[in-house]
Short mmCIF file of C-alpha atoms in Angstrom, two decimals:
data_model
loop_
_atom_site.label_atom_id
_atom_site.label_comp_id
_atom_site.label_asym_id
_atom_site.label_seq_id
_atom_site.Cartn_x
_atom_site.Cartn_y
_atom_site.Cartn_z
CA MET A 8 110.71 108.59 75.02
CA LYS A 9 107.87 106.17 76.33
CA LYS A 10 108.48 102.38 76.53
CA LYS A 11 105.54 100.59 75.18
CA TYR A 12 104.43 98.43 78.61
CA ASN A 13 103.80 94.03 78.13
CA TRP A 14 100.69 93.68 79.75
CA SER A 15 101.44 90.45 79.50
CA VAL A 16 104.47 90.59 81.88
CA LEU A 17 102.48 92.57 83.83
CA ILE A 18 99.58 90.65 84.23
CA GLY A 19 102.20 87.35 85.36
CA ALA A 20 103.82 89.16 87.45
CA ALA A 21 100.54 89.73 89.30
CA PHE A 22 99.83 86.11 89.37
CA LEU A 23 103.16 85.18 90.23
CA MET A 24 103.62 87.63 93.45
CA ALA A 25 99.67 85.92 94.34
CA SER A 26 100.88 82.64 93.25
CA SER A 27 103.75 82.60 95.38
CA ALA A 28 101.34 84.19 98.12
CA ILE A 29 98.90 81.31 98.16
CA GLY A 30 100.86 78.81 99.26
CA PRO A 31 100.32 75.70 101.74
CA GLY A 32 100.79 78.40 104.01
CA PHE A 33 98.62 80.36 103.15
CA LEU A 34 95.38 77.74 103.08
CA THR A 35 96.93 76.42 106.83
CA GLN A 36 96.87 79.68 108.94
CA THR A 37 93.29 80.66 107.24
CA ALA A 38 91.79 77.71 108.58
CA VAL A 39 93.76 78.15 111.15
CA PHE A 40 93.08 81.72 111.80
CA THR A 41 88.99 80.92 110.96
CA GLU A 42 88.63 78.48 113.57
CA GLN A 43 90.14 80.17 116.73
CA LEU A 44 88.59 83.51 115.60
CA GLY A 45 85.31 82.82 113.54
CA ALA A 46 83.54 85.25 112.33
CA SER A 47 86.16 87.98 113.59
CA PHE A 48 88.46 86.78 110.99
CA ALA A 49 86.92 88.72 108.73
CA PHE A 50 88.29 92.50 110.84
CA VAL A 51 91.49 90.28 110.19
CA ILE A 52 91.61 89.84 106.60
CA LEU A 53 90.46 93.40 105.60
CA LEU A 54 93.15 95.18 107.55
CA SER A 55 96.00 93.08 106.37
CA ILE A 56 94.36 94.53 102.67
CA LEU A 57 94.68 97.92 103.48
CA LEU A 58 98.90 96.74 105.17
CA ASP A 59 99.43 94.35 101.98
CA ALA A 60 98.28 97.32 99.54
CA ILE A 61 100.30 99.79 100.73
CA ALA A 62 103.47 97.92 101.74
CA GLN A 63 103.47 96.59 98.07
CA LEU A 64 102.44 99.63 96.43
CA ASN A 65 105.81 101.43 98.13
CA ILE A 66 107.95 98.52 97.21
CA TRP A 67 106.99 97.72 93.47
CA ARG A 68 107.54 101.83 93.26
CA ILE A 69 110.58 102.26 94.56
CA ILE A 70 111.95 99.36 92.95
CA ALA A 71 110.57 100.67 89.34
CA VAL A 72 112.39 103.82 89.68
CA ALA A 73 115.93 103.12 90.91
CA ASP A 74 115.65 100.29 88.10
CA LYS A 75 117.61 97.90 90.72
CA PRO A 76 116.97 94.89 92.34
CA ALA A 77 115.84 95.58 95.83
CA GLN A 78 119.56 94.00 97.55
CA ASP A 79 121.11 96.41 95.05
CA ILE A 80 118.74 99.11 96.83
CA ALA A 81 119.06 97.91 100.58
CA ASN A 82 123.15 98.58 99.74
CA LYS A 83 123.04 101.94 98.68
CA VAL A 84 120.87 103.19 101.79
CA PHE A 85 123.55 101.70 104.18
CA PRO A 86 126.65 99.27 102.62
CA GLY A 87 126.04 95.74 103.29
CA LEU A 88 122.15 96.30 104.56
CA GLY A 89 121.55 94.65 101.39
CA TYR A 90 123.44 91.45 102.31
CA PHE A 91 121.71 91.30 105.64
CA LEU A 92 118.58 91.63 103.96
CA SER A 93 119.54 88.97 101.14
CA PHE A 94 120.37 86.90 103.69
CA LEU A 95 116.62 86.78 105.82
CA VAL A 96 114.99 86.81 102.79
CA PHE A 97 116.78 83.14 101.38
CA LEU A 98 116.27 81.86 104.23
CA GLY A 99 113.34 83.03 104.77
CA GLY A 100 112.41 81.53 100.93
CA LEU A 101 114.23 78.33 101.48
CA ALA A 102 111.73 77.67 104.21
CA PHE A 103 108.81 77.72 102.94
CA ASN A 104 109.68 76.37 99.57
CA ILE A 105 110.27 72.99 102.04
CA GLY A 106 106.43 73.50 102.82
CA ASN A 107 105.35 74.51 99.30
CA ILE A 108 107.38 71.42 98.17
CA ALA A 109 105.27 68.97 100.91
CA GLY A 110 101.64 70.89 99.74
CA ALA A 111 102.36 70.26 96.58
CA GLY A 112 103.49 66.64 97.81
CA LEU A 113 100.42 66.11 99.60
CA GLY A 114 98.21 66.96 96.99
CA LEU A 115 99.50 63.81 94.66
CA ASN A 116 99.37 62.34 97.79
CA VAL A 117 95.78 63.11 98.13
CA LEU A 118 94.84 62.38 94.34
CA PHE A 119 96.43 59.41 93.42
CA GLY A 120 97.56 57.72 96.29
CA ILE A 121 101.05 57.86 95.96
CA SER A 122 103.23 58.68 99.33
CA VAL A 123 104.01 62.88 100.32
CA ALA A 124 107.98 62.28 99.75
CA GLN A 125 106.89 60.64 96.13
CA GLY A 126 104.83 63.60 95.59
CA ALA A 127 107.35 66.24 96.89
CA VAL A 128 109.72 64.02 94.87
CA ILE A 129 107.11 64.80 90.80
CA SER A 130 106.18 68.58 91.97
CA ALA A 131 109.77 69.66 92.10
CA ILE A 132 110.69 67.89 89.37
CA ILE A 133 107.66 69.82 87.28
CA ALA A 134 108.84 73.04 88.75
CA ILE A 135 112.41 72.32 88.10
CA GLY A 136 111.08 71.76 83.91
CA ILE A 137 110.29 75.20 83.71
CA PHE A 138 113.16 76.72 84.67
CA VAL A 139 114.55 74.52 82.18
CA TYR A 140 112.48 75.71 79.48
CA LYS A 141 114.38 77.93 77.27
CA GLU A 142 111.88 80.52 77.74
CA ALA A 143 111.57 80.41 81.60
CA GLY A 144 109.69 83.57 81.57
CA LYS A 145 107.22 83.05 79.41
CA ALA A 146 106.81 79.43 80.84
CA MET A 147 106.60 80.91 84.50
CA ASP A 148 104.15 83.36 83.53
CA ALA A 149 101.60 81.51 81.69
CA PHE A 150 102.36 78.76 85.05
CA ALA A 151 101.27 81.65 87.55
CA LYS A 152 97.97 82.87 85.86
CA THR A 153 97.07 78.87 85.19
CA MET A 154 97.60 77.74 88.46
CA GLY A 155 96.00 81.38 89.93
CA ILE A 156 92.72 80.74 88.34
CA LEU A 157 91.55 77.00 89.12
CA LYS A 158 92.99 78.13 92.24
CA ILE A 159 90.13 80.70 92.67
CA PHE A 160 87.82 78.71 90.62
CA LEU A 161 87.94 75.98 93.49
CA ALA A 162 87.85 77.53 96.49
CA LEU A 163 84.71 79.88 95.16
CA PHE A 164 83.12 76.53 94.49
CA ILE A 165 83.96 75.74 98.22
CA ALA A 166 83.05 78.94 100.06
CA TRP A 167 79.46 78.60 97.73
CA ILE A 168 78.93 74.24 99.15
CA SER A 169 79.54 75.40 102.62
CA ASN A 170 77.07 77.64 103.00
CA PRO A 171 78.60 80.20 105.31
CA PRO A 172 76.73 82.85 107.57
CA LEU A 173 77.83 85.91 105.16
CA ALA A 174 75.96 88.38 106.96
CA GLU A 175 78.09 88.18 110.33
CA ALA A 176 80.97 87.89 108.56
CA ALA A 177 80.23 91.65 107.47
CA ILE A 178 78.99 92.51 110.60
CA ARG A 179 82.17 91.54 112.26
CA ALA A 180 84.08 92.97 109.51
CA VAL A 181 83.90 96.47 110.58
CA ASN A 182 82.52 94.98 114.05
CA PRO A 183 84.83 92.50 115.80
CA THR A 184 84.21 90.33 119.24
CA GLN A 185 87.99 89.18 119.39
CA PHE A 186 91.59 90.15 117.53
CA SER A 187 94.56 88.18 117.19
CA PHE A 188 98.30 90.05 116.55
CA THR A 189 99.48 87.11 115.56
CA ALA A 190 96.74 86.49 112.80
CA VAL A 191 97.30 89.88 111.53
CA LEU A 192 101.20 89.62 111.78
CA THR A 193 101.05 85.57 110.14
CA ILE A 194 98.55 86.93 107.29
CA VAL A 195 100.72 89.78 106.59
CA GLY A 196 103.41 88.26 106.21
CA GLY A 197 102.79 85.44 104.63
CA THR A 198 100.90 87.63 101.79
CA VAL A 199 103.68 90.48 101.52
CA GLY A 200 106.03 89.45 103.48
CA GLY A 201 109.37 88.01 103.17
CA TYR A 202 110.70 87.04 99.63
CA ILE A 203 106.41 87.29 98.50
CA THR A 204 106.32 90.92 97.27
CA PHE A 205 109.75 90.87 95.60
CA SER A 206 108.41 88.76 93.65
CA GLY A 207 106.13 90.64 90.65
CA ALA A 208 108.71 93.45 91.39
CA HIS A 209 112.00 91.32 90.45
CA ARG A 210 109.83 89.90 87.56
CA LEU A 211 109.12 93.52 86.51
CA LEU A 212 112.77 94.24 86.34
CA ASP A 213 113.93 90.84 84.82
CA ALA A 214 111.93 91.49 81.98
CA ARG A 215 112.80 95.31 81.59
CA GLN A 216 109.52 96.67 83.12
CA THR A 217 110.38 99.37 85.09
CA GLY A 218 110.97 103.53 84.68
CA MET A 219 108.71 106.74 86.21
CA GLU A 220 107.07 106.51 83.07
CA ASN A 221 105.48 102.79 83.97
CA LEU A 222 104.32 103.54 87.89
CA PRO A 223 100.97 103.83 86.40
CA ALA A 224 100.93 100.36 84.82
CA VAL A 225 103.45 99.72 87.61
CA ASN A 226 100.05 100.46 90.81
CA LYS A 227 97.71 98.08 88.62
CA GLY A 228 100.24 94.88 88.60
CA ALA A 229 100.70 95.66 92.36
CA LEU A 230 97.18 96.46 93.30
CA SER A 231 96.09 93.16 91.22
CA ALA A 232 98.48 90.87 93.15
CA ILE A 233 97.01 92.08 96.11
CA GLY A 234 93.39 91.64 94.92
CA LEU A 235 93.69 87.91 93.28
CA ALA A 236 95.39 87.20 97.10
CA SER A 237 92.66 88.99 98.95
CA ILE A 238 90.08 87.03 96.48
CA MET A 239 91.51 83.22 97.55
CA ARG A 240 91.85 84.39 101.40
CA LEU A 241 88.05 86.06 101.54
CA LEU A 242 86.88 82.46 100.03
CA LEU A 243 88.91 80.08 101.88
CA PHE A 244 87.57 82.53 104.96
CA ILE A 245 84.05 82.19 104.38
CA ALA A 246 84.07 78.62 103.00
CA ALA A 247 85.91 77.88 106.23
CA LEU A 248 83.26 80.06 108.31
CA GLY A 249 80.11 78.13 106.60
CA VAL A 250 82.52 74.63 108.55
CA VAL A 251 83.17 75.44 111.50
CA SER A 252 80.11 77.65 112.38
CA THR A 253 78.17 74.45 112.05
CA GLY A 254 80.29 73.40 115.75
CA ALA A 255 82.42 71.67 113.18
CA HIS A 256 86.17 71.07 114.29
CA LEU A 257 89.25 70.90 111.92
CA ASP A 258 91.49 68.65 112.15
CA PRO A 259 94.79 69.80 113.58
CA ALA A 260 97.04 67.84 111.91
CA ASN A 261 95.97 69.24 108.33
CA PRO A 262 93.19 71.75 109.22
CA ALA A 263 92.98 73.18 105.59
CA ALA A 264 91.78 69.84 104.24
CA SER A 265 89.21 69.22 106.94
CA VAL A 266 87.87 72.20 105.10
CA PHE A 267 86.94 70.66 101.89
CA LYS A 268 86.04 67.08 103.11
CA LEU A 269 83.38 68.51 105.82
CA ALA A 270 82.55 70.82 103.19
CA SER A 271 81.93 68.09 100.11
CA GLY A 272 82.90 65.06 102.31
CA GLN A 273 85.00 62.83 99.34
CA PHE A 274 84.63 64.88 96.69
CA GLY A 275 85.37 68.27 98.53
CA TYR A 276 88.94 66.55 100.51
CA LYS A 277 90.02 65.65 96.45
CA VAL A 278 89.03 69.53 95.63
CA PHE A 279 91.41 70.03 98.52
CA GLY A 280 93.85 67.88 96.73
CA VAL A 281 94.04 69.58 93.65
CA VAL A 282 93.70 72.97 95.45
CA ILE A 283 97.06 72.19 97.70
CA TRP A 284 98.94 70.99 94.77
CA ALA A 285 98.64 74.10 92.73
CA ALA A 286 99.22 76.21 95.30
CA GLY A 287 102.70 74.13 96.36
CA ILE A 288 103.84 73.89 92.53
CA SER A 289 103.15 77.90 92.02
CA SER A 290 104.45 78.76 95.56
CA VAL A 291 107.78 76.70 94.45
CA VAL A 292 108.51 78.73 91.43
CA GLY A 293 107.94 81.90 93.10
CA SER A 294 109.96 80.95 96.08
CA ALA A 295 112.64 79.67 94.15
CA TYR A 296 112.90 82.67 91.76
CA THR A 297 112.50 85.05 93.88
CA SER A 298 114.87 84.11 96.55
CA VAL A 299 117.52 83.54 94.12
CA SER A 300 116.88 86.98 92.95
CA PHE A 301 118.16 88.60 95.71
CA ILE A 302 121.79 87.02 95.39
CA LYS A 303 122.16 87.42 92.14
CA SER A 304 123.60 90.57 91.89
CA PHE A 305 126.49 90.32 94.28
CA HIS A 306 128.19 88.03 92.14
CA PRO A 307 129.08 88.04 88.12
CA LEU A 308 128.99 83.98 87.87
CA ILE A 309 125.38 83.86 90.01
CA LEU A 310 123.95 85.78 87.70
CA LYS A 311 125.88 82.89 84.57
CA TYR A 312 124.40 80.29 86.64
CA ASN A 313 121.01 81.73 87.98
CA ARG A 314 118.63 78.70 86.31
CA GLU A 315 120.95 76.48 87.50
CA ILE A 316 121.16 77.83 90.97
CA ILE A 317 117.48 78.82 90.98
CA ILE A 318 117.15 74.41 89.97
CA ALA A 319 119.47 73.32 92.98
CA PHE A 320 117.70 75.58 95.32
CA ILE A 321 114.24 74.00 94.73
CA LEU A 322 116.37 70.03 94.51
CA ILE A 323 117.93 71.22 98.51
CA SER A 324 114.12 71.81 99.58
CA CYS A 325 112.46 68.73 98.50
CA LEU A 326 115.49 67.05 99.70
CA ILE A 327 114.94 68.46 103.18
CA PHE A 328 111.26 68.14 102.78
CA VAL A 329 112.08 63.93 102.37
CA LEU A 330 114.17 63.71 105.42
CA ILE A 331 112.59 65.80 107.49
CA GLY A 332 109.03 65.87 107.41
CA LYS A 333 106.37 68.68 107.06
CA PRO A 334 104.88 70.06 110.38
CA ILE A 335 102.05 72.08 110.38
CA LYS A 336 103.25 74.89 112.99
CA VAL A 337 106.35 75.42 110.59
CA LEU A 338 103.71 77.05 107.92
CA LEU A 339 102.13 78.95 110.08
CA ALA A 340 105.85 79.88 111.67
CA VAL A 341 107.14 80.63 108.70
CA GLY A 342 104.10 83.70 107.88
CA ALA A 343 105.06 85.44 110.89
CA ILE A 344 108.31 85.15 110.28
CA ASN A 345 107.83 86.80 107.10
CA GLY A 346 105.54 89.06 108.63
CA LEU A 347 108.58 90.45 110.47
CA ILE A 348 111.09 90.78 107.92
CA LEU A 349 108.23 92.90 106.27
CA PRO A 350 109.13 95.92 108.40
CA ILE A 351 112.87 96.32 107.63
CA ALA A 352 112.21 95.72 104.12
CA LEU A 353 109.76 97.93 103.54
CA GLY A 354 111.38 100.61 106.00
CA VAL A 355 114.56 100.65 103.69
CA MET A 356 112.16 101.18 100.62
CA LEU A 357 111.39 104.35 102.28
CA VAL A 358 114.43 105.88 103.16
CA ALA A 359 115.58 105.02 99.34
CA ALA A 360 112.48 106.79 97.15
CA TYR A 361 114.57 110.31 99.35
CA ARG A 362 117.98 109.20 97.50
CA THR A 363 118.06 111.43 94.78
CA LYS A 364 121.16 108.95 93.46
CA ILE A 365 119.05 105.66 93.70
CA ILE A 366 115.79 107.39 92.38
CA SER A 367 117.17 110.54 90.51
CA SER A 368 114.20 112.74 90.05
CA TYR A 369 111.44 110.67 91.44
CA LYS A 370 109.16 112.03 94.24
CA GLN A 371 107.83 110.33 96.37
CA PRO A 372 103.52 110.80 97.21
CA LEU A 373 103.84 111.98 100.74
CA TRP A 374 100.71 110.07 101.36
CA LEU A 375 102.46 107.04 100.29
CA THR A 376 104.89 107.48 102.50
CA ILE A 377 102.92 108.16 105.85
CA ALA A 378 100.87 105.26 104.44
CA GLY A 379 104.04 103.11 104.56
CA SER A 380 105.70 104.78 107.51
CA ALA A 381 102.83 103.55 109.24
CA VAL A 382 102.93 99.97 108.02
CA VAL A 383 105.90 99.68 109.23
CA ILE A 384 105.08 101.16 112.83
CA THR A 385 102.03 98.60 113.07
CA MET A 386 103.98 95.15 112.17
CA ILE A 387 106.76 96.63 114.41
CA TRP A 388 103.85 96.21 117.49
CA MET A 389 102.05 93.71 115.89
CA GLY A 390 105.47 91.66 116.42
CA TYR A 391 106.53 92.66 119.58
CA GLY A 392 102.48 91.71 120.60
CA THR A 393 103.12 88.54 119.05
CA ILE A 394 106.41 88.07 120.28
CA MET A 395 104.42 88.83 124.55
CA GLN A 396 101.75 86.61 123.70
CA MET A 397 104.55 84.19 122.86
CA LEU A 398 106.12 84.91 126.42
CA ASN A 399 103.67 85.28 128.13
CA PRO A 400 100.69 82.25 126.74
#
């Protein structure tokens, strides 16, 4: 009998994934690469959207059909592989969360003049409050939707104010004059790498919205999440392009803030405070939830104390930031690291798609397997290119 799909959960999962992607690192990466590549960054964005959509469709569908979290699927593909994948995703999520906490703290610093550390602590308390609430799943869905809509509308305002050269961006989207392996790897990694693509899929799993009969809805959720993240990326890109096309230079200490300030003065700077706080706090929620979801099936105690472990994850991220700080380079590096994790995670899902003990009678569309394999090969190739660029600058 066909399940009645909960569309509210589906939309919440899409926003959770998109909000997990649109964190402080997302803002920083977009500003930095727009300044480096100019209008040609439009080509990188379009290429990354294609890669993102293929990766996300494969991963969400296999998790939905297998009705198991990614780490359990990986362990069935090869014993112990799930533990390795969980280790990579958990550490990557923790590193990302330090930047997320810092970004939220910076947002409150810009808005209210308190120290970034104080802002980080306040933001961590707000994030923890969502998981303390008895209906944490519903609260997380509602919070993700609200923050997602807020970020998109504010980015749209700044994109309009900055008066970008849209015609040139459209031309360079198909005829770029510059290209960067690092940009593609970092942008894809910052959108669907590491824990991010699993955030929405694991949310559907927890809400029991899975099964072959629900694949059409899962497809819509996966593509909607990529669409939301891509809209935000494009808006930030054209806003930054409007600024840098005038010859202005972004502040390397905070390139994303420069875009908003140069576009709209002090008012724009305050808008940036709202955007980066919303980006930081929503990504804290998504990162903590998903990272812990990768270990909760390994022991009954972890499952029993799942909420407490999520809270501890947020507290540890906050403590590390308060003690160490937030260098912009870390936000860029973590995106690239997550991009290197993606071919491992996607490769595991592609193998699982042909193991009947995992997916039963499900038949993976051949085009999706071929496209997913192409993404794995492309990400490995670009990862190699990025490493070579680092070794031979």
